[in-house]
Coordinates of C-alpha atoms in Angstrom, one line a residue:
Chain A
X59 CA 11.5 16.7 -37.6
X60 CA 14.9 18.4 -37.0
X61 CA 13.7 19.4 -33.5
X62 CA 12.6 15.6 -32.7
X63 CA 16.0 14.1 -33.6
X64 CA 17.3 17.1 -31.7
X65 CA 15.3 15.8 -28.5
X66 CA 15.9 12.2 -29.3
X67 CA 19.6 13.1 -29.1
X68 CA 19.3 15.0 -25.9
X69 CA 17.6 12.3 -23.8
X70 CA 20.2 9.8 -25.3
X71 CA 22.7 11.6 -24.2
X72 CA 21.3 12.3 -20.6
X73 CA 20.4 8.6 -20.4
X74 CA 24.3 7.8 -21.3
X75 CA 25.5 9.8 -18.5
X76 CA 23.0 8.3 -15.9
X77 CA 24.7 5.0 -17.2
X78 CA 28.3 6.4 -16.9
X79 CA 27.6 7.6 -13.7
X80 CA 26.8 4.3 -11.7
X81 CA 29.4 2.7 -13.9
X82 CA 32.2 4.6 -11.9
X83 CA 31.4 3.0 -8.8
X84 CA 32.9 -0.5 -9.5
X85 CA 34.0 -1.5 -5.9
X86 CA 30.5 -0.5 -4.8
X87 CA 28.9 -2.5 -7.9
X88 CA 31.1 -5.7 -6.7
X89 CA 30.0 -5.4 -2.9
X90 CA 26.7 -4.9 -4.4
X91 CA 26.8 -8.2 -6.7
X92 CA 28.1 -10.0 -3.5
X93 CA 25.4 -8.7 -1.4
X94 CA 22.7 -9.9 -4.0
X95 CA 24.2 -13.3 -4.3
X96 CA 24.6 -13.8 -0.4
X97 CA 20.7 -13.0 -0.2
X98 CA 20.0 -15.0 -3.0
X99 CA 21.5 -18.3 -1.8
X100 CA 19.7 -17.5 1.7
X101 CA 16.1 -17.4 0.0
X102 CA 17.0 -19.9 -2.4
X103 CA 17.4 -22.4 0.5
X104 CA 14.1 -20.9 2.0
X105 CA 12.3 -21.5 -1.1
X106 CA 13.4 -25.0 -1.7
X107 CA 12.1 -25.8 2.1
X108 CA 8.7 -24.4 1.0
X109 CA 8.6 -25.8 -2.3
X110 CA 9.5 -29.5 -0.7
X111 CA 6.2 -29.1 1.8
X112 CA 3.9 -27.8 -1.2
X113 CA 5.2 -28.7 -4.5
X114 CA 4.0 -26.5 -7.3
X115 CA 2.8 -23.9 -4.8
X116 CA 1.8 -20.6 -7.0
X117 CA 1.5 -22.7 -10.1
X118 CA 5.8 -22.9 -10.1
X119 CA 7.9 -26.0 -9.7
X120 CA 11.0 -25.7 -7.7
X121 CA 13.3 -24.5 -10.4
X122 CA 10.9 -21.9 -11.4
X123 CA 10.7 -20.8 -7.9
X124 CA 14.4 -20.6 -7.8
X125 CA 14.2 -19.0 -11.0
X126 CA 11.9 -16.0 -9.5
X127 CA 14.8 -15.6 -6.2
X128 CA 17.5 -15.1 -8.5
X129 CA 15.4 -13.1 -10.9
X130 CA 14.6 -11.1 -7.9
X131 CA 18.1 -10.1 -6.8
X132 CA 19.1 -9.2 -10.3
X133 CA 16.4 -6.9 -10.7
X134 CA 16.2 -5.4 -7.4
X135 CA 18.2 -2.3 -8.2
X136 CA 17.3 -2.0 -11.7
X137 CA 13.6 -1.4 -10.5
X138 CA 15.2 0.5 -7.4
X139 CA 13.0 -1.3 -5.3
X140 CA 14.9 -0.6 -2.2
X141 CA 15.5 3.0 -3.4
X142 CA 18.8 4.4 -4.9
X143 CA 17.7 5.7 -7.6
X144 CA 17.2 9.3 -9.0
X145 CA 14.3 10.1 -6.3
X146 CA 16.7 11.3 -3.7
X147 CA 18.6 13.5 -5.8
X148 CA 15.2 15.4 -7.2
X149 CA 14.0 15.3 -3.5
X150 CA 17.0 17.2 -2.4
X151 CA 16.8 19.7 -5.8
X152 CA 13.4 20.5 -4.6
X153 CA 14.1 21.2 -1.0
X154 CA 17.0 23.2 -1.6
X155 CA 15.6 24.9 -4.4
X156 CA 17.8 24.0 -7.1
X157 CA 14.7 22.7 -9.0
X158 CA 14.2 26.3 -10.3
X159 CA 17.1 25.8 -12.6
X160 CA 15.9 22.8 -14.0
X161 CA 12.7 24.2 -14.7
X162 CA 14.3 26.8 -16.7
X163 CA 16.2 24.4 -18.7
X164 CA 14.8 23.9 -22.3
X165 CA 14.2 20.1 -21.3
X166 CA 11.0 18.6 -20.0
X167 CA 11.4 17.8 -16.2
X168 CA 9.6 14.3 -16.3
X169 CA 11.6 13.2 -19.7
X170 CA 14.8 14.2 -18.5
X171 CA 14.5 12.3 -14.9
X172 CA 13.4 9.3 -17.0
X173 CA 16.2 9.3 -19.5
X174 CA 18.7 9.3 -16.6
X175 CA 16.7 6.7 -14.4
X176 CA 16.7 4.3 -18.0
X177 CA 20.6 4.7 -18.3
X178 CA 21.1 4.1 -14.4
X179 CA 18.8 0.9 -14.7
X180 CA 20.5 -0.5 -17.9
X181 CA 23.5 -0.2 -16.1
X182 CA 22.0 -2.2 -13.3
X183 CA 20.9 -4.6 -15.4
X184 CA 24.5 -5.1 -16.8
X185 CA 26.3 -4.4 -13.6
X186 CA 24.6 -6.1 -10.9
X187 CA 21.7 -8.3 -13.1
X188 CA 24.0 -10.6 -14.9
X189 CA 26.4 -12.1 -12.3
X190 CA 24.1 -12.9 -9.3
X191 CA 21.8 -14.6 -12.2
X192 CA 25.3 -16.4 -13.7
X193 CA 25.8 -17.8 -10.0
X194 CA 22.6 -18.6 -9.2
X195 CA 22.6 -20.8 -12.3
X196 CA 25.8 -22.6 -11.4
X197 CA 24.4 -23.5 -8.2
X198 CA 21.1 -24.2 -8.4
X199 CA 18.9 -25.8 -11.4
X200 CA 17.1 -22.9 -12.9
X201 CA 14.4 -22.8 -15.6
X202 CA 16.4 -20.7 -18.5
X203 CA 14.6 -20.0 -21.6
X204 CA 16.1 -21.9 -24.5
X205 CA 14.0 -19.6 -27.2
X206 CA 15.9 -16.5 -28.2
X207 CA 12.8 -14.9 -28.4
X208 CA 11.8 -15.2 -25.0
X209 CA 14.5 -13.5 -23.7
X210 CA 13.9 -10.6 -25.9
X211 CA 10.2 -10.7 -24.8
X212 CA 11.4 -10.9 -20.8
X213 CA 13.7 -7.6 -21.9
X214 CA 11.1 -5.6 -22.9
X215 CA 8.9 -6.7 -20.0
X216 CA 11.8 -5.6 -18.1
X217 CA 12.2 -2.5 -19.8
X218 CA 8.3 -1.6 -19.2
X219 CA 8.8 -2.4 -15.8
X220 CA 11.8 0.2 -15.5
X221 CA 9.4 2.9 -16.9
X222 CA 6.4 1.9 -14.4
X223 CA 8.9 2.1 -11.5
X224 CA 10.2 5.7 -12.5
X225 CA 6.5 7.0 -13.0
X226 CA 5.8 5.5 -9.3
X227 CA 9.2 7.5 -7.9
X228 CA 8.5 10.4 -9.8
X229 CA 5.5 11.1 -8.2
X230 CA 6.8 10.4 -4.6
X231 CA 9.9 13.0 -5.4
X232 CA 7.0 15.5 -6.5
X233 CA 5.5 15.1 -3.0
X234 CA 8.6 17.0 -1.6
X235 CA 6.9 20.0 -3.1
X236 CA 4.6 19.8 -0.2
X237 CA 6.1 17.9 2.3
X238 CA 9.7 19.4 2.1
X239 CA 11.0 16.3 3.4
X240 CA 10.7 13.1 1.4
X241 CA 12.2 10.5 3.8
X242 CA 8.3 9.4 4.9
X243 CA 7.1 8.9 1.5
X244 CA 10.0 7.7 0.3
X245 CA 9.8 4.8 3.0
X246 CA 6.2 4.0 2.6
X247 CA 6.9 3.8 -1.3
X248 CA 9.7 1.4 -0.9
X249 CA 7.7 -0.8 1.8
X250 CA 4.7 -1.1 -0.8
X251 CA 7.5 -1.7 -3.5
X252 CA 9.2 -4.7 -2.0
X253 CA 5.8 -6.1 -0.7
X254 CA 3.6 -5.6 -3.7
X255 CA 6.4 -6.4 -6.3
X256 CA 6.9 -10.1 -5.2
X257 CA 10.2 -9.6 -4.0
X258 CA 9.3 -11.0 -0.3
X259 CA 7.2 -13.7 -2.0
X260 CA 5.8 -14.3 -5.6
X261 CA 2.3 -12.6 -5.8
X262 CA 1.4 -16.0 -7.1
X263 CA 1.8 -17.1 -3.3
X264 CA -0.2 -14.9 -1.8
X265 CA -3.8 -16.0 -0.5
X266 CA -7.2 -15.6 -2.3
X267 CA -8.2 -11.7 -2.8
X268 CA -4.8 -10.5 -1.4
X269 CA -3.1 -12.1 -4.5
X270 CA -5.6 -10.7 -6.8
X271 CA -5.5 -7.4 -5.5
X272 CA -1.5 -7.5 -5.4
X273 CA -1.1 -8.6 -9.1
X274 CA -3.4 -5.7 -10.2
X275 CA -1.3 -3.0 -8.6
X276 CA 1.3 -1.2 -10.6
X277 CA 4.3 -2.9 -8.5
X278 CA 3.8 -6.3 -9.8
X279 CA 5.0 -4.6 -13.2
X280 CA 8.1 -4.5 -11.5
X281 CA 9.0 -8.0 -10.9
X282 CA 5.9 -10.4 -11.2
X283 CA 5.3 -9.6 -14.5
X284 CA 8.7 -9.6 -15.8
X285 CA 9.3 -13.1 -14.2
X286 CA 6.4 -14.8 -15.4
X287 CA 7.1 -13.7 -19.2
X288 CA 11.0 -15.3 -18.3
X289 CA 9.4 -18.2 -17.0
X290 CA 7.0 -18.2 -20.1
X291 CA 3.7 -18.0 -18.4
X292 CA 2.5 -15.7 -20.8
X293 CA 2.4 -16.4 -24.7
X294 CA 0.7 -15.1 -27.6
X295 CA -2.4 -13.2 -26.9
X296 CA -1.6 -13.4 -23.1
X297 CA 1.8 -11.8 -23.5
X298 CA 0.1 -8.8 -25.4
X299 CA -2.4 -8.6 -22.5
X300 CA 0.6 -8.5 -20.1
X301 CA 2.4 -5.9 -22.3
X302 CA -0.7 -4.0 -22.0
X303 CA -1.2 -4.1 -18.3
X304 CA 2.2 -2.3 -17.9
X305 CA 1.9 0.1 -20.7
X306 CA -1.5 1.0 -18.9
X307 CA 0.0 1.4 -15.7
X308 CA 2.8 3.2 -17.3
X309 CA 0.8 5.5 -19.1
X310 CA -1.6 6.6 -16.4
X311 CA 1.0 7.1 -13.4
X312 CA 3.1 9.3 -16.2
X313 CA 0.1 11.3 -16.9
X314 CA -0.5 11.5 -13.1
X315 CA 3.0 12.5 -12.7
X316 CA 2.9 15.3 -15.5
X317 CA -0.3 16.9 -13.6
X318 CA 1.1 16.9 -10.5
X319 CA 4.5 18.4 -12.0
X320 CA 2.1 21.2 -13.4
X321 CA 0.4 21.9 -10.2
X322 CA 3.8 21.7 -8.3
X323 CA 5.7 24.0 -10.5
X324 CA 3.0 26.5 -10.2
X325 CA 3.8 26.5 -6.4
X326 CA 7.5 27.2 -6.9
X327 CA 8.6 30.6 -5.3
X328 CA 12.3 31.4 -6.0
X329 CA 14.0 32.9 -3.0
X330 CA 16.1 35.6 -4.2
X331 CA 19.6 35.8 -3.2
Chain B
X189 CA 22.8 15.4 21.5
X190 CA 21.5 13.1 18.9
X191 CA 18.6 12.2 20.7
X192 CA 18.0 15.7 21.4
X193 CA 18.1 16.8 17.9
X194 CA 15.5 13.7 17.2
X195 CA 13.3 14.8 19.7
X196 CA 13.2 18.5 18.2
X197 CA 10.6 16.9 15.7
X198 CA 8.5 14.4 18.2
X199 CA 6.2 13.8 15.1
X200 CA 8.6 12.9 12.8
X201 CA 10.5 10.7 15.3
X202 CA 7.1 8.6 16.1
X203 CA 6.7 8.5 12.4
X204 CA 10.3 6.9 11.4
X205 CA 10.3 4.9 14.5
X206 CA 6.8 3.7 13.4
X207 CA 8.2 3.1 9.7
X208 CA 11.2 1.2 11.0
X209 CA 9.0 -0.9 13.2
X210 CA 6.9 -1.5 9.7
X211 CA 10.1 -2.1 7.5
X212 CA 10.9 -5.2 9.6
X213 CA 7.2 -6.3 10.3
X214 CA 7.6 -7.0 6.4
X215 CA 10.0 -9.7 6.5
X216 CA 7.8 -11.7 9.3
X217 CA 4.8 -10.9 7.2
X218 CA 6.8 -13.1 4.3
X219 CA 6.7 -15.8 6.9
X220 CA 3.1 -15.5 7.9
X221 CA 2.4 -15.6 4.1
X222 CA 4.7 -18.8 3.8
X223 CA 2.5 -20.3 6.8
X224 CA -0.5 -19.4 5.0
X225 CA 0.3 -22.0 2.5
X226 CA 2.0 -24.5 4.6
X227 CA 2.2 -26.0 8.1
X228 CA 5.8 -26.4 8.6
X229 CA 8.8 -25.1 7.2
X230 CA 12.1 -27.2 7.2
X231 CA 10.3 -29.5 9.9
X232 CA 9.6 -26.5 12.4
X233 CA 6.4 -24.9 13.1
X234 CA 5.3 -21.0 13.1
X235 CA 5.9 -20.1 16.7
X236 CA 9.0 -22.1 16.7
X237 CA 10.4 -20.4 13.8
X238 CA 8.8 -17.0 15.2
X239 CA 11.0 -18.0 18.4
X240 CA 14.2 -18.0 16.2
X241 CA 13.0 -14.6 14.4
X242 CA 12.1 -13.1 17.6
X243 CA 15.4 -13.9 19.2
X244 CA 17.7 -12.8 16.4
X245 CA 15.9 -9.7 15.4
X246 CA 15.9 -8.4 19.1
X247 CA 20.0 -8.8 19.3
X248 CA 19.9 -7.8 15.7
X249 CA 17.7 -4.5 16.5
X250 CA 19.7 -3.8 19.7
X251 CA 23.2 -3.8 17.9
X252 CA 21.9 -1.7 15.1
X253 CA 20.8 0.9 17.9
X254 CA 24.0 0.8 19.2
X255 CA 26.3 1.0 16.3
X256 CA 24.0 1.6 13.1
X257 CA 25.6 4.4 12.3
X258 CA 28.8 2.2 11.4
X259 CA 28.2 1.9 7.9
X260 CA 28.7 5.2 7.3
X261 CA 32.7 5.1 8.0
X262 CA 33.7 4.1 4.6
X263 CA 32.3 7.5 3.7
X264 CA 33.8 9.2 6.3
X265 CA 37.3 7.6 5.1
X266 CA 36.2 8.7 1.5
X267 CA 35.4 12.3 2.3
X268 CA 38.3 12.5 4.7
X269 CA 36.0 13.7 7.6
X270 CA 37.4 11.0 9.8
X271 CA 40.0 13.2 10.5
X272 CA 37.9 15.3 13.1
X273 CA 37.5 12.4 15.0
X274 CA 40.7 11.2 15.1
X275 CA 41.7 14.6 17.1
X276 CA 39.0 14.4 19.8
X277 CA 40.4 12.6 23.1
X278 CA 37.3 9.8 23.0
X279 CA 38.1 6.6 21.3
X280 CA 36.9 6.5 17.4
X281 CA 35.0 4.0 17.9
X282 CA 32.6 5.2 20.1
X283 CA 32.6 8.3 18.2
X284 CA 31.9 6.7 15.0
X285 CA 28.9 4.3 16.8
X286 CA 27.3 7.5 18.3
X287 CA 27.4 9.6 15.0
X288 CA 23.8 10.5 14.4
X289 CA 22.9 7.9 16.8
X290 CA 19.2 6.9 15.8
X291 CA 16.7 6.3 18.5
X292 CA 14.2 5.9 15.7
X293 CA 15.9 2.2 15.4
X294 CA 14.0 1.4 18.6
X295 CA 11.4 0.2 16.1
X296 CA 13.0 -2.6 15.0
X297 CA 14.3 -3.8 18.6
X298 CA 10.3 -3.5 19.6
X299 CA 9.4 -5.8 16.4
X300 CA 11.9 -8.6 17.2
X301 CA 10.7 -8.1 20.9
X302 CA 7.1 -8.5 19.7
X303 CA 7.6 -11.7 17.9
X304 CA 9.9 -13.2 20.6
X305 CA 7.1 -12.5 23.0
X306 CA 4.3 -14.1 20.6
X307 CA 6.8 -17.1 20.6
X308 CA 7.2 -17.6 24.0
X309 CA 3.5 -17.1 24.7
X310 CA 2.6 -20.0 22.3
X311 CA 5.5 -22.2 22.5
X312 CA 4.7 -25.2 24.6
X313 CA 8.4 -25.4 26.5
X314 CA 9.7 -27.7 29.5
X315 CA 10.9 -24.9 31.4
X316 CA 13.6 -25.5 33.3
X317 CA 15.7 -22.8 35.5
X318 CA 18.5 -23.2 32.7
X319 CA 16.3 -22.6 29.9
X320 CA 14.7 -19.6 31.3
X321 CA 18.2 -17.9 32.2
X322 CA 19.2 -18.8 28.3
X323 CA 16.5 -16.4 27.0
X324 CA 18.1 -13.2 28.2
X325 CA 21.7 -14.7 27.8
X326 CA 21.1 -15.4 24.0
X327 CA 19.6 -11.8 23.5
X328 CA 22.9 -10.1 25.1
X329 CA 25.3 -12.4 23.5
X330 CA 23.6 -12.2 19.9
X331 CA 24.0 -8.4 20.5
X332 CA 27.7 -8.9 21.0
X333 CA 28.0 -11.4 18.3
X334 CA 26.4 -8.9 15.9
X335 CA 28.3 -6.0 17.3
X336 CA 31.6 -7.9 16.5
X337 CA 30.4 -8.5 12.8
X338 CA 29.8 -4.8 12.7
X339 CA 33.0 -3.8 14.2
X340 CA 34.9 -5.9 11.5
X341 CA 32.9 -4.9 8.8
X342 CA 33.7 -1.4 9.7
X343 CA 37.2 -2.4 9.9
X344 CA 37.2 -3.7 6.3
X345 CA 35.9 -0.5 5.0
X346 CA 39.2 1.1 5.9
X347 CA 40.7 -1.1 3.2
X348 CA 37.8 -1.2 0.8
X349 CA 36.2 2.3 1.3
X350 CA 33.5 2.0 -0.9
X351 CA 32.1 -1.6 -0.3
X352 CA 29.4 -0.8 2.8
X353 CA 27.3 -3.5 1.1
X354 CA 29.7 -6.2 1.6
X355 CA 29.1 -5.5 5.1
X356 CA 25.2 -5.6 4.9
X357 CA 25.7 -9.2 3.3
X358 CA 26.8 -10.5 6.7
X359 CA 24.7 -8.3 9.1
X360 CA 21.5 -8.1 7.3
X361 CA 22.1 -11.3 5.2
X362 CA 23.0 -12.8 8.9
X363 CA 19.7 -11.6 10.6
X364 CA 17.7 -13.3 7.4
X365 CA 20.0 -16.4 7.6
X366 CA 18.9 -17.0 11.3
X367 CA 15.5 -16.4 11.3
X368 CA 14.8 -19.6 9.5
X369 CA 15.8 -23.2 11.1
X370 CA 19.3 -24.5 10.3
X371 CA 17.2 -27.6 8.7
X372 CA 16.5 -25.3 5.7
X373 CA 20.2 -25.0 4.8
X374 CA 22.6 -27.2 3.3
X375 CA 24.9 -29.1 5.9
X376 CA 28.1 -27.1 4.4
X377 CA 26.2 -23.8 5.1
X378 CA 25.3 -24.5 8.8
X379 CA 29.0 -25.7 9.0
X380 CA 30.4 -22.3 7.7
X381 CA 28.3 -20.3 10.2
X382 CA 28.6 -22.8 12.9
X383 CA 32.5 -23.2 12.9
X384 CA 34.1 -20.4 10.4
X385 CA 31.7 -17.2 11.0
X386 CA 29.8 -18.3 14.1
X387 CA 26.7 -16.6 13.6
X388 CA 25.0 -20.0 14.9
X389 CA 25.5 -19.0 18.4
X390 CA 23.2 -15.9 17.9
X391 CA 20.0 -17.7 18.2
X392 CA 20.3 -21.4 16.5
X393 CA 22.4 -23.1 19.2
X394 CA 21.2 -22.1 22.4
X395 CA 17.4 -21.6 20.9
X396 CA 17.4 -25.3 19.8
X397 CA 18.5 -26.2 23.3
X398 CA 15.6 -24.4 24.7
X399 CA 13.1 -25.9 22.3
X400 CA 14.7 -29.3 22.8
X401 CA 15.5 -29.8 19.3
X402 CA 18.9 -31.6 18.0
X403 CA 21.2 -29.2 16.4
X404 CA 22.0 -30.7 12.5
X405 CA 25.4 -31.1 13.3
X406 CA 26.5 -33.5 16.0
X407 CA 27.3 -30.9 18.6
X408 CA 27.1 -32.2 22.3
X409 CA 24.4 -30.4 24.4
X410 CA 27.1 -28.0 26.4
X411 CA 27.7 -26.4 23.2
X412 CA 24.6 -24.3 24.0
X413 CA 26.1 -22.5 26.6
X414 CA 29.3 -21.2 24.9
X415 CA 27.7 -18.0 23.6
X416 CA 29.6 -16.0 26.0
X417 CA 32.9 -17.3 25.1
X418 CA 32.3 -17.1 21.2
X419 CA 30.7 -13.7 21.6
X420 CA 33.9 -12.5 24.0
X421 CA 36.2 -14.0 21.4
X422 CA 34.7 -12.7 18.4
X423 CA 34.7 -9.2 20.3
X424 CA 38.6 -9.3 20.6
X425 CA 39.1 -10.3 17.1
X426 CA 36.8 -7.6 16.1
X427 CA 38.7 -5.0 18.0
X428 CA 42.1 -5.9 16.8
X429 CA 41.0 -6.1 13.2
X430 CA 39.5 -2.2 14.1
X431 CA 42.9 -1.1 15.6
X432 CA 44.8 -2.7 12.2
X433 CA 42.4 -0.8 10.3
X434 CA 42.3 2.5 12.0
X435 CA 46.2 2.3 11.7
X436 CA 46.3 2.0 8.4
X437 CA 44.1 5.1 7.9
X438 CA 45.7 7.7 5.6
X439 CA 43.7 10.9 5.3
X440 CA 42.7 12.1 2.0
X441 CA 45.2 14.8 2.3
X442 CA 42.8 17.7 1.3

């Protein structure tokens, strides 16, 4: 039990460090909030035009669609949909060989980076998520939940989304063991993330089979699912099923990451010098 | 030099150029997905929106190709490497723009040009010599206007240092805005990008003339021919801002 709490304390400290590290970039954070807000405004008007043309599209009314826009802007960096998370650094460490030092540490590689990333996303949620949402709710009529429980349910969905997002990016970063250069895979993963998370357009609006396919992929756990929980689309047993969907993907991807990590670390050849 | 260094890895170059094409293709995919559900957006058909999209996208791509490296200026100011550029006998702005010149950004231009070509083929326009002339003029002036915004943004980074994203709000944000017809946005927003930050001259105003559509603010028809003036004026102002910024630059002292 002693060891357990020690471990927990270690990862909590790592997460705090991840939080604090991003909290230092105050001007950059403000600039980011500004950009998210500008994009939120532009997208909101295009969504209004779209929902004016076809009310009830994707099962959302207009204010729910607008809520989707602003939550999307708020969660963009939380979920690292456009990059900017830990993966760039991990790839760099693999490329330069610094990874060998990490493997010597008495901490698990995957858990270590997960803790950093959870800390980072918590900061992004507070630093870059709240402000655009506040602006959005001042300018537009958003569908904000009134029950405190739904806010909690939403936060849990966001947390699970962060874990799934981490698991995907960890797999992407490990590819650097074989490719030495992560630029290509990172870009493909980013594209897939933006498209299949619902960032471009809610997945419910995707036509037919493409929509069903997109909703079954792990990326829908990053934005589509948390937004639907926020809008109260999943309640009761449905809510539990939604969480199960997120947890299922998280478990599958984390396990895949663990296996890949085991294979990859066997490949590490440390150059002397 | 940067082209040579890129060409050293031809496959990698091809992949990143294709990647850039794909990245930009995705926002057109979003528009296509929207049109899988509706026939019109803000009263405009898909080919008309493709025309606006292609015009803005091509101009934006050309600017990005020429000076996409400008957003690294803030980093150079922060770590003091701008000093190296100051001592060379070449204008700093040319050096910053050419720094890591990325020919792979050609993908963005190609994507914009493809969408524009599609629009021109599908659209049923009453062509007059003036309208034909308007197409290259629009791309040229659009590139100039975007370039001015880019330079002004870079000048702002002398001041803000760590605020590269503010620049993106105007460059990438402007491009996203102009991909949709002005009827989608509120009158105030349209007024703002017409009279205050005149992005509307990149494509909205000349393109609406070509399409034979009225501009939402009651502007006279000849305004469609003013983009060269607007571009020249903006470039002059941006140049001024750049010089002011550069003069205020103090090295890190390290």
